Coordinates of C-alpha atoms and ligand atoms in Angstrom, one line a residue:
M1 CA 7.7 18.3 -16.8
K2 CA 5.3 15.8 -15.2
K3 CA 5.2 15.7 -11.4
R4 CA 6.5 12.5 -9.9
I5 CA 4.6 10.0 -7.8
F6 CA 6.1 7.1 -5.8
S7 CA 4.4 4.3 -3.9
G8 CA 5.0 0.7 -2.9
I9 CA 3.5 -2.4 -1.4
Q10 CA 5.2 -5.0 0.9
P11 CA 5.4 -8.6 -0.3
S12 CA 4.6 -9.7 3.2
G13 CA 1.3 -11.6 2.8
N14 CA -1.7 -12.0 0.7
L15 CA -2.6 -8.8 -1.1
H16 CA -6.2 -8.0 -0.4
L17 CA -9.0 -5.7 -1.4
G18 CA -7.8 -3.0 1.0
N19 CA -4.5 -2.8 -0.9
Y20 CA -6.2 -2.7 -4.2
L21 CA -8.9 -0.1 -3.3
G22 CA -6.6 1.9 -1.0
A23 CA -3.6 2.1 -3.3
I24 CA -3.4 0.3 -6.6
K25 CA -6.8 1.5 -8.0
N26 CA -5.6 5.1 -7.6
W27 CA -2.2 4.4 -9.2
V28 CA -3.7 3.1 -12.3
K29 CA -5.5 6.4 -12.8
L30 CA -2.6 8.6 -11.8
Q31 CA 0.0 7.0 -14.1
D32 CA -1.5 8.9 -17.1
E33 CA -1.0 12.3 -15.4
Y34 CA 2.2 11.7 -13.4
E35 CA 5.6 10.3 -13.9
S36 CA 5.0 7.2 -11.8
I37 CA 7.4 4.9 -9.9
F38 CA 6.0 1.8 -8.1
C39 CA 8.1 -0.3 -6.0
V40 CA 7.9 -3.8 -4.4
V41 CA 9.2 -2.9 -0.9
D42 CA 10.8 -6.2 0.1
M43 CA 13.1 -4.5 2.6
H44 CA 10.0 -3.3 4.5
A45 CA 8.6 -6.8 4.4
I46 CA 11.6 -8.3 6.3
T47 CA 10.9 -6.0 9.3
V48 CA 8.8 -9.0 10.4
P49 CA 10.0 -12.6 9.8
Q50 CA 9.6 -13.9 6.3
D51 CA 10.3 -17.3 4.7
P52 CA 13.0 -16.7 2.0
A53 CA 11.3 -18.8 -0.7
E54 CA 7.9 -17.2 0.1
L55 CA 9.4 -13.7 0.0
R56 CA 10.8 -14.4 -3.4
R57 CA 7.5 -15.7 -4.7
R58 CA 5.5 -12.9 -3.2
T59 CA 7.8 -10.2 -4.6
I60 CA 7.0 -11.4 -8.1
E61 CA 3.4 -11.9 -7.2
V62 CA 3.0 -8.3 -6.1
A63 CA 4.5 -7.1 -9.3
K64 CA 2.1 -9.3 -11.2
V65 CA -0.8 -7.7 -9.3
Y66 CA 0.5 -4.2 -10.3
L67 CA 0.6 -5.3 -13.9
A68 CA -2.7 -7.2 -14.0
S69 CA -4.4 -4.2 -12.3
G70 CA -3.4 -2.0 -15.2
I71 CA -0.1 -0.5 -14.2
D72 CA 1.5 -0.2 -17.6
P73 CA 5.3 -0.6 -17.8
K74 CA 5.3 1.8 -20.7
K75 CA 3.9 4.5 -18.6
S76 CA 5.2 3.6 -15.1
T77 CA 8.5 2.3 -13.7
L78 CA 8.3 -0.8 -11.6
F79 CA 11.2 -2.1 -9.5
I80 CA 12.2 -4.1 -6.4
Q81 CA 13.4 -1.9 -3.5
S82 CA 16.3 -4.1 -2.4
Q83 CA 17.9 -3.9 -5.9
I84 CA 18.6 -0.2 -5.3
S85 CA 20.9 -0.1 -2.3
E86 CA 20.6 3.7 -2.1
H87 CA 17.4 3.3 -0.2
A88 CA 19.2 1.6 2.7
E89 CA 22.0 4.1 2.6
L90 CA 19.7 7.1 2.6
C91 CA 17.7 5.4 5.4
W92 CA 20.8 5.3 7.5
I93 CA 21.6 8.9 7.0
L94 CA 18.0 9.9 7.8
N95 CA 18.2 7.7 11.0
T96 CA 20.7 10.3 12.3
I97 CA 18.2 13.1 12.1
A98 CA 15.0 11.2 13.0
K99 CA 14.1 11.3 16.7
I100 CA 13.2 8.3 18.8
P101 CA 9.9 9.8 20.1
E102 CA 8.8 10.6 16.6
L103 CA 9.1 6.9 15.7
E104 CA 7.5 5.8 19.0
K105 CA 4.5 7.8 18.1
M106 CA 3.8 5.9 14.8
T107 CA 0.4 4.1 15.0
Q108 CA 1.6 1.2 12.8
F109 CA 4.6 0.5 15.1
K110 CA 2.4 0.7 18.2
D111 CA -0.2 -1.7 16.7
K112 CA 2.4 -4.2 15.5
T113 CA 4.4 -4.2 18.7
Q114 CA 1.2 -4.5 20.7
K115 CA 0.3 -7.6 18.6
N116 CA 3.7 -9.3 18.9
G117 CA 5.2 -7.8 22.0
K118 CA 8.2 -5.3 22.0
E119 CA 10.6 -8.1 23.1
S120 CA 10.1 -10.0 19.8
S121 CA 9.9 -6.9 17.6
A122 CA 12.9 -6.1 15.4
V123 CA 14.7 -2.7 15.4
G124 CA 13.9 -2.7 11.7
L125 CA 10.2 -2.5 12.5
F126 CA 10.8 0.6 14.6
D127 CA 12.8 2.1 11.8
Y128 CA 10.2 1.2 9.1
P129 CA 9.0 4.8 8.6
V130 CA 12.5 6.1 8.1
L131 CA 13.1 3.6 5.3
M132 CA 9.8 4.7 3.8
A133 CA 10.9 8.3 4.0
A134 CA 14.1 7.4 2.2
D135 CA 12.1 5.6 -0.6
I136 CA 10.1 8.6 -1.2
I137 CA 12.5 11.5 -1.0
L138 CA 15.3 9.7 -2.9
Y139 CA 13.3 10.4 -6.1
D140 CA 12.1 14.0 -5.5
T141 CA 8.6 12.6 -5.2
E142 CA 5.8 15.2 -5.1
L143 CA 2.9 12.9 -4.4
V144 CA 2.6 9.6 -2.5
P145 CA -0.6 7.8 -3.3
V146 CA -1.3 5.6 -0.3
G147 CA -4.2 4.3 1.8
K148 CA -5.3 6.5 4.7
D149 CA -3.4 4.3 7.2
Q150 CA -0.1 5.5 5.7
K151 CA -0.7 9.3 6.0
Q152 CA 1.2 9.5 9.3
H153 CA 4.3 8.0 7.7
V154 CA 4.1 10.5 4.9
E155 CA 3.8 13.3 7.5
L156 CA 7.0 12.0 9.1
T157 CA 8.7 11.9 5.7
R158 CA 7.9 15.6 5.3
T159 CA 9.3 16.4 8.7
L160 CA 12.6 14.6 7.9
A161 CA 12.9 16.1 4.5
E162 CA 12.3 19.6 5.9
R163 CA 14.8 19.0 8.8
F164 CA 17.5 17.8 6.4
N165 CA 16.9 20.8 4.1
K166 CA 17.1 23.2 7.0
K167 CA 20.3 21.7 8.3
F168 CA 22.2 21.0 5.1
G169 CA 20.5 23.3 2.5
E170 CA 17.8 22.6 -0.1
T171 CA 18.1 19.0 -1.1
F172 CA 14.8 17.2 -1.0
V173 CA 11.4 17.9 -2.5
I174 CA 8.8 17.9 0.3
P175 CA 6.2 15.3 -0.7
K176 CA 2.5 15.1 0.0
A177 CA 0.3 12.1 0.6
Y178 CA -2.3 11.6 -2.0
T179 CA -5.5 10.0 -0.8
T180 CA -9.0 9.9 -2.2
E181 CA -12.3 8.5 -1.0
T182 CA -11.0 5.1 -2.3
S183 CA -8.0 5.4 0.0
E184 CA -10.4 5.2 3.0
N185 CA -9.4 2.4 5.2
I186 CA -11.1 -0.8 4.2
M187 CA -11.8 -2.5 7.4
G188 CA -11.6 -6.2 8.5
L189 CA -14.6 -8.3 7.6
D190 CA -14.4 -9.9 11.1
D191 CA -13.9 -6.7 13.0
P192 CA -14.8 -3.3 11.5
S193 CA -12.8 -1.4 14.1
K194 CA -9.5 -2.7 12.6
K195 CA -8.3 -2.3 9.1
M196 CA -8.2 -5.2 6.6
S197 CA -4.7 -6.5 7.0
K198 CA -2.3 -8.9 5.3
S199 CA -1.0 -10.0 8.7
A200 CA -4.4 -10.7 10.3
K201 CA -4.6 -13.9 12.3
S202 CA -7.9 -15.0 10.8
E203 CA -8.5 -15.4 7.1
Y204 CA -12.0 -14.1 7.7
N205 CA -10.4 -10.7 8.2
Y206 CA -9.7 -10.1 4.5
I207 CA -10.6 -11.0 0.9
A208 CA -7.3 -11.8 -0.8
L209 CA -6.9 -10.9 -4.4
S210 CA -6.2 -14.6 -5.0
D211 CA -9.3 -15.9 -3.3
D212 CA -11.5 -18.2 -5.4
E213 CA -15.3 -18.0 -5.8
E214 CA -16.1 -20.4 -3.0
T215 CA -13.8 -18.7 -0.5
V216 CA -15.2 -15.2 -1.4
R217 CA -18.8 -16.4 -0.8
R218 CA -17.8 -18.1 2.4
K219 CA -16.0 -15.1 3.8
I220 CA -18.7 -12.6 2.8
K221 CA -21.4 -14.8 4.3
K222 CA -19.4 -14.9 7.6
A223 CA -18.6 -11.2 7.6
V224 CA -19.9 -9.5 10.7
T225 CA -22.9 -7.2 10.3
D226 CA -24.5 -4.8 12.7
S227 CA -27.8 -5.3 14.5
G228 CA -31.0 -4.7 12.5
S229 CA -31.8 -5.8 9.0
E230 CA -31.9 -2.5 7.0
I231 CA -29.2 -1.8 4.5
V232 CA -28.1 1.7 5.6
Y233 CA -24.9 3.5 5.1
S234 CA -24.1 5.1 8.5
D235 CA -21.3 5.4 11.0
E236 CA -23.5 3.7 13.5
K237 CA -23.3 0.6 11.4
P238 CA -19.6 0.3 10.8
A239 CA -19.6 -3.3 9.6
L240 CA -22.3 -2.7 7.0
K241 CA -20.7 0.6 6.0
N242 CA -17.5 -1.2 5.2
L243 CA -19.3 -3.8 3.1
I244 CA -21.2 -1.0 1.3
N245 CA -17.9 0.8 0.7
I246 CA -16.4 -2.3 -0.9
Y247 CA -19.5 -2.8 -3.0
S248 CA -19.5 0.8 -4.1
L249 CA -15.8 1.1 -4.9
L250 CA -15.8 -2.1 -7.0
S251 CA -19.1 -1.4 -8.9
E252 CA -18.9 2.4 -9.1
I253 CA -22.5 2.5 -7.6
S254 CA -22.7 5.2 -4.9
P255 CA -23.6 4.1 -1.3
K256 CA -26.8 6.1 -1.6
E257 CA -27.9 4.1 -4.7
I258 CA -26.9 0.9 -3.0
E259 CA -29.1 1.8 0.0
K260 CA -32.0 2.4 -2.4
K261 CA -31.4 -0.8 -4.3
Y262 CA -31.7 -2.8 -1.1
V263 CA -34.7 -1.1 0.7
S264 CA -36.5 -3.9 2.6
K265 CA -34.3 -6.6 1.0
G266 CA -32.2 -7.6 4.0
Y267 CA -28.6 -8.6 4.6
S268 CA -28.6 -12.0 2.8
N269 CA -29.7 -10.5 -0.5
F270 CA -27.2 -7.7 -0.2
K271 CA -24.4 -10.1 0.8
N272 CA -25.1 -12.4 -2.1
D273 CA -24.9 -9.5 -4.6
L274 CA -21.7 -8.2 -2.9
A275 CA -20.1 -11.6 -3.4
D276 CA -21.1 -11.4 -7.1
V277 CA -19.5 -7.9 -7.4
V278 CA -16.3 -9.1 -5.7
I279 CA -16.1 -12.3 -7.9
N280 CA -16.7 -10.3 -11.1
F281 CA -13.8 -8.1 -10.1
L282 CA -11.5 -10.8 -9.0
T283 CA -12.0 -13.4 -11.8
P284 CA -10.5 -11.3 -14.7
L285 CA -7.8 -10.0 -12.4
Q286 CA -6.7 -13.5 -11.5
Q287 CA -6.8 -14.5 -15.1
K288 CA -4.4 -11.7 -16.0
I289 CA -2.1 -12.6 -13.1
A290 CA -2.1 -16.2 -14.3
D291 CA -1.2 -15.1 -17.9
L292 CA 2.0 -13.3 -16.7
T293 CA 5.1 -15.4 -16.5
D294 CA 7.8 -14.9 -13.8
E295 CA 10.4 -14.3 -16.6
K296 CA 8.4 -11.5 -18.2
V297 CA 7.8 -9.8 -14.8
L298 CA 11.4 -10.1 -13.8
Q299 CA 12.4 -8.5 -17.1
I300 CA 10.1 -5.5 -16.4
L301 CA 11.4 -5.2 -12.8
E302 CA 15.0 -5.2 -14.0
A303 CA 14.3 -2.6 -16.7
G304 CA 12.7 -0.5 -13.9
A305 CA 15.7 -0.8 -11.6
K306 CA 18.0 0.2 -14.5
K307 CA 15.9 3.3 -15.0
V308 CA 15.7 4.5 -11.4
R309 CA 19.3 3.6 -10.4
P310 CA 20.9 6.8 -11.9
I311 CA 18.2 9.0 -10.2
A312 CA 18.9 7.4 -6.8
K313 CA 22.6 7.5 -7.3
K314 CA 22.7 11.2 -8.1
K315 CA 20.5 12.2 -5.2
L316 CA 22.5 10.1 -2.7
E317 CA 25.7 11.6 -4.0
E318 CA 24.3 15.1 -3.4
V319 CA 23.3 14.1 0.1
K320 CA 26.7 12.6 0.9
K321 CA 28.5 15.7 -0.3
K322 CA 26.2 17.9 1.8
I323 CA 26.8 16.0 5.0
G324 CA 30.6 15.9 4.5
F325 CA 31.3 12.4 3.2
I326 CA 34.2 12.1 0.8
I327 CA 32.9 10.6 -2.4
Ligands
LIG401 P1 1.5 -2.1 2.8 O1 2.0 -3.2 2.0 O2 1.1 -2.4 4.2 O3 0.2 -1.5 2.1 C1 0.2 -1.2 0.7 C2 -0.8 -0.1 0.4 O4 -2.1 -0.6 0.7 C3 -2.8 0.4 1.6 N1 -3.6 -0.4 2.5 C4 -4.9 -0.1 2.7 N2 -5.7 0.8 2.2 C5 -7.0 0.8 2.6 N3 -7.5 -0.1 3.5 C6 -6.7 -1.1 4.0 N4 -7.2 -1.9 4.9 C7 -5.4 -1.1 3.6 N5 -4.3 -1.9 4.0 C8 -3.3 -1.4 3.3 C9 -1.7 1.1 2.3 O5 -2.1 2.3 2.7 C10 -0.6 1.2 1.2 O6 -0.8 2.3 0.4 N6 4.3 1.5 4.2 C11 3.7 1.1 3.0 C12 4.7 0.6 2.0 C13 5.7 1.6 1.5 C14 5.5 2.8 0.8 C15 6.8 3.3 0.6 C16 4.4 3.4 0.3 C17 7.1 1.5 1.8 N7 7.7 2.5 1.2 C18 6.9 4.5 0.0 C19 4.6 4.6 -0.3 C20 5.8 5.2 -0.5 C21 2.6 0.1 3.3 O7 1.7 0.4 4.0 O8 2.6 -1.1 2.6

């Protein structure tokens, strides 16, 4: 029996290179080795305000990105989170064993509430990690391939699964986060101290997977760099390090080799080539996305929901029995 992996992306903004390099790139490799379930987590997306028509469009768009990146529906199961109501039900049950300070500690919650203020933050945003835990343990997931920024949420998932098992008897598999060097945080192009983010205020923070050639060149040209002119891969030059990481992950050339290639060549040479590397990656991806029709993608998502529904139903019934619900 193959081990199961589960992961998801929110249809909450423009997918960017961080999402691809941090998550999707790994999924494509893992789907050969693991039984793979990939979700479009629309219920997570609505923890911040979304325009309904945009949400619908983006939900399909995220699934298109999965497929165009090489997620093969013959090997992996793709579905939309909100189509399986067991996620919300299990979330509610887990809410009764999750503790308020555990959620208050979550970095993502702290960052997001700092940005928008607690007064305008929804309770759903606070509860986000519990829904994520439900997503994962509903399917007896063993590995969760995510970017480094999500490791804390997977740790909480483990805590909640262990707590439930202890209280009500063995029910859930305890999952582990799966990260590789490609899951390192890809940082903002405008500020290397913050991760590249869909919800960034400035479009100069990220390179969207949908950016055209001109936009990519403009954004890379504007990307902040550190003082000096040497191309060196070092923690002392976080902006440059981030750009080298992107170059390296998209071209499979190691940072050391990149350093060598650009000895005494300066930033502008390096940036021009980086733009080429990014464009060479994005152009075929965008073509594949354009070739996918909404109908085809919705069919794949529906087939996926049909496949996971019985798994979710069975696990939730087990949970309900254990906690004393009459089913
Ligand atoms: P989301 O949509 O914010 O991010 C999707 C994936 O992209 C990774 N990621 C990054 N990786 C590297 N550098 C970055 N700058 C960067 N930004 C984002 C994230 O780590 C993530 O893997 N909470 C999840 C969605 C989710 C989920 C789940 C994941 C909901 N339920 C269950 C796994 C299992 C999230 O971060 O979505």
